[in-house]
C-alpha cells in the first residue's frame, strides 16, 4: 500500500474533470495547505512528531510499511496527529535536495503525494541524484514547473528545515527515524523503524492511560 494513498484518492477524483472544467479544478486541487507538514485532527489526543531523512532506508521503511496502517487506524479516526520533521543527515548527499522538492510540493498542496513518491523511489534517486525525474512522474507538467521554480528560487524553502533540525538537536536525536510522542503533556522518544504490530501496541498503551 502506498503511503497515504487513501488520502489522495479523493484528490484524484476531483482532478478527473472535462477539459473545459480543468483550469478551475486544478486551481482548487493545488491550493497551498496552511500547515502541510501536519496530518490529522488538531484536537487528536496524541501527537507524533516524526524526524526523518529522505535518504535514510529506515525512514523509508517506517513511512512505506508502518505509517499507512497508523494513518488508517489512528489518524483517520482522530486519535493521532502526525507532524513531519525534516532532519537531513550530513552523510547523505542528496537528502537536502529531496527535502526541498518535498517542501516545494507542500507549497502547492502536493506534499503527501510527493513525499510518498520520494520515499518509494529512494533506491533510484539516492544513487543518481535525479530527484526531479522521480517527482515529475506523479505531478502534471504545470505543477511540476511550479515545484521546480520554488526549488530553484525560493530562499525561504529551507526555513522549516532549519527549525526542525534545531529542535532535533535540542532533544537531542541520535538517529533517524525518531518519533516524539506527545500525550497529556508528556513526551516519549522512540527511535528506529518500528513494525506496525509493535507500534500499535505502543500507541494503544499510551492512549489507554
PDB file of C-alpha atoms in Angstrom:
ATOM      1  CA  UNK A   1       0.000   0.000   0.000  1.00  0.00           C
ATOM      2  CA  UNK A   2       1.394   3.341  -0.972  1.00  0.00           C
ATOM      3  CA  UNK A   3       1.925   5.825   1.764  1.00  0.00           C
ATOM      4  CA  UNK A   4      -1.145   7.955   2.270  1.00  0.00           C
ATOM      5  CA  UNK A   5      -2.785   6.538  -0.891  1.00  0.00           C
ATOM      6  CA  UNK A   6      -6.209   6.728   0.725  1.00  0.00           C
ATOM      7  CA  UNK A   7      -5.825  10.447   1.376  1.00  0.00           C
ATOM      8  CA  UNK A   8      -5.133  11.157  -2.278  1.00  0.00           C
ATOM      9  CA  UNK A   9      -7.925   9.047  -3.761  1.00  0.00           C
ATOM     10  CA  UNK A  10     -10.391  11.898  -3.332  1.00  0.00           C
ATOM     11  CA  UNK A  11      -7.973  14.394  -4.865  1.00  0.00           C
ATOM     12  CA  UNK A  12      -7.549  12.152  -7.885  1.00  0.00           C
ATOM     13  CA  UNK A  13     -11.331  12.061  -8.379  1.00  0.00           C
ATOM     14  CA  UNK A  14     -11.564  15.846  -8.203  1.00  0.00           C
ATOM     15  CA  UNK A  15      -8.884  16.322 -10.847  1.00  0.00           C
ATOM     16  CA  UNK A  16     -10.623  13.956 -13.300  1.00  0.00           C
ATOM     17  CA  UNK A  17     -12.745  16.708 -14.922  1.00  0.00           C
ATOM     18  CA  UNK A  18     -13.667  17.553 -18.504  1.00  0.00           C
ATOM     19  CA  UNK A  19     -11.194  19.738 -20.475  1.00  0.00           C
ATOM     20  CA  UNK A  20     -13.470  22.787 -20.121  1.00  0.00           C
ATOM     21  CA  UNK A  21     -13.504  22.437 -16.336  1.00  0.00           C
ATOM     22  CA  UNK A  22      -9.844  21.540 -15.846  1.00  0.00           C
ATOM     23  CA  UNK A  23      -8.284  25.007 -15.155  1.00  0.00           C
ATOM     24  CA  UNK A  24     -10.682  25.803 -12.286  1.00  0.00           C
ATOM     25  CA  UNK A  25     -10.415  22.297 -10.832  1.00  0.00           C
ATOM     26  CA  UNK A  26      -6.627  22.368 -10.937  1.00  0.00           C
ATOM     27  CA  UNK A  27      -6.528  25.679  -9.083  1.00  0.00           C
ATOM     28  CA  UNK A  28      -8.566  24.170  -6.266  1.00  0.00           C
ATOM     29  CA  UNK A  29      -6.564  20.955  -6.177  1.00  0.00           C
ATOM     30  CA  UNK A  30      -3.234  22.685  -5.673  1.00  0.00           C
ATOM     31  CA  UNK A  31      -4.308  25.330  -3.147  1.00  0.00           C
ATOM     32  CA  UNK A  32      -1.468  25.675  -0.610  1.00  0.00           C
ATOM     33  CA  UNK A  33      -2.046  23.879   2.666  1.00  0.00           C
ATOM     34  CA  UNK A  34      -1.716  26.112   5.733  1.00  0.00           C
ATOM     35  CA  UNK A  35       0.246  23.516   7.731  1.00  0.00           C
ATOM     36  CA  UNK A  36       1.168  20.981   5.084  1.00  0.00           C
ATOM     37  CA  UNK A  37       3.556  19.075   7.355  1.00  0.00           C
ATOM     38  CA  UNK A  38       0.712  18.189   9.740  1.00  0.00           C
ATOM     39  CA  UNK A  39      -1.828  15.426   9.140  1.00  0.00           C
ATOM     40  CA  UNK A  40      -4.824  14.674  11.297  1.00  0.00           C
ATOM     41  CA  UNK A  41      -7.083  16.498  13.686  1.00  0.00           C
ATOM     42  CA  UNK A  42      -5.511  19.314  15.747  1.00  0.00           C
ATOM     43  CA  UNK A  43      -7.611  18.040  18.660  1.00  0.00           C
ATOM     44  CA  UNK A  44      -6.234  14.481  18.484  1.00  0.00           C
ATOM     45  CA  UNK A  45      -5.128  13.425  21.986  1.00  0.00           C
ATOM     46  CA  UNK A  46      -1.757  12.077  20.782  1.00  0.00           C
ATOM     47  CA  UNK A  47       0.722  13.890  18.529  1.00  0.00           C
ATOM     48  CA  UNK A  48       3.591  12.050  16.853  1.00  0.00           C
ATOM     49  CA  UNK A  49       6.423  14.220  15.571  1.00  0.00           C
ATOM     50  CA  UNK A  50       8.426  12.140  13.110  1.00  0.00           C
ATOM     51  CA  UNK A  51      12.004  13.241  12.433  1.00  0.00           C
ATOM     52  CA  UNK A  52      13.194  11.691   9.208  1.00  0.00           C
ATOM     53  CA  UNK A  53      15.725  11.893   6.392  1.00  0.00           C
ATOM     54  CA  UNK A  54      14.530  11.118   2.857  1.00  0.00           C
ATOM     55  CA  UNK A  55      17.727   9.210   2.035  1.00  0.00           C
ATOM     56  CA  UNK A  56      17.571   7.070   5.193  1.00  0.00           C
ATOM     57  CA  UNK A  57      16.481   3.466   4.400  1.00  0.00           C
ATOM     58  CA  UNK A  58      14.948   3.014   7.856  1.00  0.00           C
ATOM     59  CA  UNK A  59      12.894   6.178   7.377  1.00  0.00           C
ATOM     60  CA  UNK A  60      11.660   4.763   4.084  1.00  0.00           C
ATOM     61  CA  UNK A  61      10.660   1.542   5.821  1.00  0.00           C
ATOM     62  CA  UNK A  62       8.747   3.421   8.507  1.00  0.00           C
ATOM     63  CA  UNK A  63       6.825   5.544   6.022  1.00  0.00           C
ATOM     64  CA  UNK A  64       6.113   2.842   3.479  1.00  0.00           C
ATOM     65  CA  UNK A  65       5.414  -0.126   5.771  1.00  0.00           C
ATOM     66  CA  UNK A  66       4.186   1.199   9.129  1.00  0.00           C
ATOM     67  CA  UNK A  67       2.683   4.646   8.693  1.00  0.00           C
ATOM     68  CA  UNK A  68      -0.095   3.729   6.223  1.00  0.00           C
ATOM     69  CA  UNK A  69      -1.618   1.496   8.902  1.00  0.00           C
ATOM     70  CA  UNK A  70      -1.104   4.154  11.572  1.00  0.00           C
ATOM     71  CA  UNK A  71      -2.920   6.575   9.293  1.00  0.00           C
ATOM     72  CA  UNK A  72      -5.798   4.150   8.809  1.00  0.00           C
ATOM     73  CA  UNK A  73      -6.230   3.028  12.417  1.00  0.00           C
ATOM     74  CA  UNK A  74      -5.273   6.130  14.396  1.00  0.00           C
ATOM     75  CA  UNK A  75      -5.079   9.309  12.300  1.00  0.00           C
ATOM     76  CA  UNK A  76      -8.302   8.908  10.323  1.00  0.00           C
ATOM     77  CA  UNK A  77     -10.387   8.161  13.475  1.00  0.00           C
ATOM     78  CA  UNK A  78      -8.952  11.287  15.143  1.00  0.00           C
ATOM     79  CA  UNK A  79      -6.800   9.541  17.751  1.00  0.00           C
ATOM     80  CA  UNK A  80      -3.407  10.686  16.448  1.00  0.00           C
ATOM     81  CA  UNK A  81      -1.979  13.713  14.670  1.00  0.00           C
ATOM     82  CA  UNK A  82       1.238  13.321  12.634  1.00  0.00           C
ATOM     83  CA  UNK A  83       3.767  16.149  12.315  1.00  0.00           C
ATOM     84  CA  UNK A  84       6.572  15.752   9.779  1.00  0.00           C
ATOM     85  CA  UNK A  85      10.004  16.977  10.857  1.00  0.00           C
ATOM     86  CA  UNK A  86      12.938  17.181   8.448  1.00  0.00           C
ATOM     87  CA  UNK A  87      16.244  16.021   9.873  1.00  0.00           C
ATOM     88  CA  UNK A  88      18.626  15.620   6.905  1.00  0.00           C
ATOM     89  CA  UNK A  89      21.819  13.830   7.850  1.00  0.00           C
ATOM     90  CA  UNK A  90      25.138  15.234   6.599  1.00  0.00           C
ATOM     91  CA  UNK A  91      26.370  11.890   5.255  1.00  0.00           C
ATOM     92  CA  UNK A  92      23.525  11.717   2.742  1.00  0.00           C
ATOM     93  CA  UNK A  93      24.453  13.532  -0.456  1.00  0.00           C
ATOM     94  CA  UNK A  94      21.011  14.180  -1.944  1.00  0.00           C
ATOM     95  CA  UNK A  95      18.703  14.347   1.059  1.00  0.00           C
ATOM     96  CA  UNK A  96      18.717  18.157   1.211  1.00  0.00           C
ATOM     97  CA  UNK A  97      17.640  18.321  -2.418  1.00  0.00           C
ATOM     98  CA  UNK A  98      14.856  15.793  -1.808  1.00  0.00           C
ATOM     99  CA  UNK A  99      13.719  17.857   1.161  1.00  0.00           C
ATOM    100  CA  UNK A 100      13.484  20.972  -0.999  1.00  0.00           C
ATOM    101  CA  UNK A 101      11.326  19.134  -3.522  1.00  0.00           C
ATOM    102  CA  UNK A 102       9.050  17.818  -0.764  1.00  0.00           C
ATOM    103  CA  UNK A 103       8.589  21.222   0.817  1.00  0.00           C
ATOM    104  CA  UNK A 104       8.136  22.934  -2.536  1.00  0.00           C
ATOM    105  CA  UNK A 105       5.374  20.423  -3.261  1.00  0.00           C
ATOM    106  CA  UNK A 106       3.854  21.334   0.086  1.00  0.00           C
ATOM    107  CA  UNK A 107       3.631  24.939  -1.038  1.00  0.00           C
ATOM    108  CA  UNK A 108       1.286  23.919  -3.866  1.00  0.00           C
ATOM    109  CA  UNK A 109      -0.733  21.388  -1.869  1.00  0.00           C
ATOM    110  CA  UNK A 110       1.008  18.206  -3.035  1.00  0.00           C
ATOM    111  CA  UNK A 111       3.146  17.357  -0.018  1.00  0.00           C
ATOM    112  CA  UNK A 112       1.853  13.865   0.813  1.00  0.00           C
ATOM    113  CA  UNK A 113       1.808  12.752  -2.797  1.00  0.00           C
ATOM    114  CA  UNK A 114       5.398  13.844  -3.347  1.00  0.00           C
ATOM    115  CA  UNK A 115       6.913  12.518  -0.120  1.00  0.00           C
ATOM    116  CA  UNK A 116       5.275   9.196  -0.887  1.00  0.00           C
ATOM    117  CA  UNK A 117       6.992   9.215  -4.281  1.00  0.00           C
ATOM    118  CA  UNK A 118      10.328  10.363  -2.846  1.00  0.00           C
ATOM    119  CA  UNK A 119      10.387   7.554  -0.314  1.00  0.00           C
ATOM    120  CA  UNK A 120       9.135   4.996  -2.837  1.00  0.00           C
ATOM    121  CA  UNK A 121      11.861   5.835  -5.363  1.00  0.00           C
ATOM    122  CA  UNK A 122      14.649   6.368  -2.812  1.00  0.00           C
ATOM    123  CA  UNK A 123      16.792   3.492  -4.172  1.00  0.00           C
ATOM    124  CA  UNK A 124      16.894   5.244  -7.568  1.00  0.00           C
ATOM    125  CA  UNK A 125      17.461   8.935  -6.823  1.00  0.00           C
ATOM    126  CA  UNK A 126      19.793   8.271  -3.891  1.00  0.00           C
ATOM    127  CA  UNK A 127      22.130   6.722  -6.442  1.00  0.00           C
ATOM    128  CA  UNK A 128      21.895   9.207  -9.293  1.00  0.00           C
ATOM    129  CA  UNK A 129      20.729  12.394  -7.552  1.00  0.00           C
ATOM    130  CA  UNK A 130      17.873  12.904 -10.011  1.00  0.00           C
ATOM    131  CA  UNK A 131      15.075  13.657  -7.553  1.00  0.00           C
ATOM    132  CA  UNK A 132      13.427  15.826 -10.198  1.00  0.00           C
ATOM    133  CA  UNK A 133      12.808  12.924 -12.571  1.00  0.00           C
ATOM    134  CA  UNK A 134      11.078  10.849  -9.895  1.00  0.00           C
ATOM    135  CA  UNK A 135       8.854  13.667  -8.643  1.00  0.00           C
ATOM    136  CA  UNK A 136       7.895  14.523 -12.232  1.00  0.00           C
ATOM    137  CA  UNK A 137       6.320  11.074 -12.561  1.00  0.00           C
ATOM    138  CA  UNK A 138       3.499  11.963 -10.144  1.00  0.00           C
ATOM    139  CA  UNK A 139       2.883  15.663 -10.899  1.00  0.00           C
ATOM    140  CA  UNK A 140       1.330  17.139 -14.042  1.00  0.00           C
ATOM    141  CA  UNK A 141       3.676  19.424 -16.033  1.00  0.00           C
ATOM    142  CA  UNK A 142       2.216  22.700 -14.781  1.00  0.00           C
ATOM    143  CA  UNK A 143       2.529  21.725 -11.131  1.00  0.00           C
ATOM    144  CA  UNK A 144       5.981  20.257 -11.699  1.00  0.00           C
ATOM    145  CA  UNK A 145       7.166  23.559 -13.127  1.00  0.00           C
ATOM    146  CA  UNK A 146       5.900  25.381 -10.048  1.00  0.00           C
ATOM    147  CA  UNK A 147       7.829  22.957  -7.846  1.00  0.00           C
ATOM    148  CA  UNK A 148      10.987  23.435  -9.924  1.00  0.00           C
ATOM    149  CA  UNK A 149      10.678  27.198  -9.685  1.00  0.00           C
ATOM    150  CA  UNK A 150      10.335  27.017  -5.906  1.00  0.00           C
ATOM    151  CA  UNK A 151      13.269  24.612  -5.561  1.00  0.00           C
ATOM    152  CA  UNK A 152      15.436  26.918  -7.631  1.00  0.00           C
ATOM    153  CA  UNK A 153      14.346  30.341  -6.412  1.00  0.00           C
ATOM    154  CA  UNK A 154      12.614  30.242  -3.015  1.00  0.00           C
ATOM    155  CA  UNK A 155      15.179  31.444  -0.485  1.00  0.00           C
ATOM    156  CA  UNK A 156      12.881  30.561   2.442  1.00  0.00           C
ATOM    157  CA  UNK A 157      12.129  26.982   1.413  1.00  0.00           C
ATOM    158  CA  UNK A 158      14.597  25.630   3.968  1.00  0.00           C
ATOM    159  CA  UNK A 159      13.324  27.724   6.881  1.00  0.00           C
ATOM    160  CA  UNK A 160      11.200  24.914   8.331  1.00  0.00           C
ATOM    161  CA  UNK A 161      14.112  22.503   7.865  1.00  0.00           C
ATOM    162  CA  UNK A 162      16.389  24.773   9.875  1.00  0.00           C
ATOM    163  CA  UNK A 163      13.779  24.930  12.647  1.00  0.00           C
ATOM    164  CA  UNK A 164      13.262  21.145  12.602  1.00  0.00           C
ATOM    165  CA  UNK A 165      16.998  20.461  12.787  1.00  0.00           C
ATOM    166  CA  UNK A 166      17.401  22.878  15.697  1.00  0.00           C
ATOM    167  CA  UNK A 167      14.545  21.151  17.522  1.00  0.00           C
ATOM    168  CA  UNK A 168      16.040  17.734  16.852  1.00  0.00           C
ATOM    169  CA  UNK A 169      19.431  18.813  18.143  1.00  0.00           C
ATOM    170  CA  UNK A 170      17.814  20.169  21.279  1.00  0.00           C
ATOM    171  CA  UNK A 171      16.045  16.867  22.073  1.00  0.00           C
ATOM    172  CA  UNK A 172      18.716  15.509  21.135  1.00  0.00           C
ATOM    173  CA  UNK A 173      18.373  12.951  18.347  1.00  0.00           C
ATOM    174  CA  UNK A 174      20.825  10.105  17.857  1.00  0.00           C
ATOM    175  CA  UNK A 175      19.374   8.644  14.647  1.00  0.00           C
ATOM    176  CA  UNK A 176      16.595   8.766  12.087  1.00  0.00           C
ATOM    177  CA  UNK A 177      13.820   7.974  12.121  1.00  0.00           C
ATOM    178  CA  UNK A 178      12.998   9.202  15.599  1.00  0.00           C
ATOM    179  CA  UNK A 179       9.456   9.745  16.816  1.00  0.00           C
ATOM    180  CA  UNK A 180       8.483  12.110  19.593  1.00  0.00           C
ATOM    181  CA  UNK A 181       5.142  11.041  21.073  1.00  0.00           C
ATOM    182  CA  UNK A 182       3.342  13.804  22.956  1.00  0.00           C
ATOM    183  CA  UNK A 183       0.375  12.857  25.159  1.00  0.00           C
ATOM    184  CA  UNK A 184      -1.125  14.800  28.056  1.00  0.00           C
ATOM    185  CA  UNK A 185       1.948  16.995  28.311  1.00  0.00           C
ATOM    186  CA  UNK A 186       4.361  14.066  28.461  1.00  0.00           C
ATOM    187  CA  UNK A 187       6.919  13.279  25.745  1.00  0.00           C
ATOM    188  CA  UNK A 188       8.343   9.873  24.858  1.00  0.00           C
ATOM    189  CA  UNK A 189      11.156   9.427  22.336  1.00  0.00           C
ATOM    190  CA  UNK A 190      11.166   6.311  20.172  1.00  0.00           C
ATOM    191  CA  UNK A 191      13.950   5.619  17.677  1.00  0.00           C
ATOM    192  CA  UNK A 192      14.007   3.296  14.707  1.00  0.00           C
ATOM    193  CA  UNK A 193      11.537   1.928  12.179  1.00  0.00           C
ATOM    194  CA  UNK A 194       9.062   0.086  14.386  1.00  0.00           C
ATOM    195  CA  UNK A 195       6.984  -2.619  12.680  1.00  0.00           C
ATOM    196  CA  UNK A 196       3.272  -1.922  12.824  1.00  0.00           C
ATOM    197  CA  UNK A 197       2.427  -4.572  15.440  1.00  0.00           C
ATOM    198  CA  UNK A 198       4.953  -3.031  17.850  1.00  0.00           C
ATOM    199  CA  UNK A 199       3.791   0.488  17.014  1.00  0.00           C
ATOM    200  CA  UNK A 200       0.140  -0.471  17.538  1.00  0.00           C
ATOM    201  CA  UNK A 201       0.847  -1.998  20.938  1.00  0.00           C
ATOM    202  CA  UNK A 202       2.761   1.110  21.978  1.00  0.00           C
ATOM    203  CA  UNK A 203       0.073   3.538  20.783  1.00  0.00           C
ATOM    204  CA  UNK A 204      -2.712   1.553  22.449  1.00  0.00           C
ATOM    205  CA  UNK A 205      -0.794   1.540  25.711  1.00  0.00           C
ATOM    206  CA  UNK A 206      -0.314   5.328  25.621  1.00  0.00           C
ATOM    207  CA  UNK A 207      -3.891   6.099  24.630  1.00  0.00           C
ATOM    208  CA  UNK A 208      -5.210   3.863  27.434  1.00  0.00           C
ATOM    209  CA  UNK A 209      -3.534   5.993  30.120  1.00  0.00           C
TER     210      UNK A 209
END
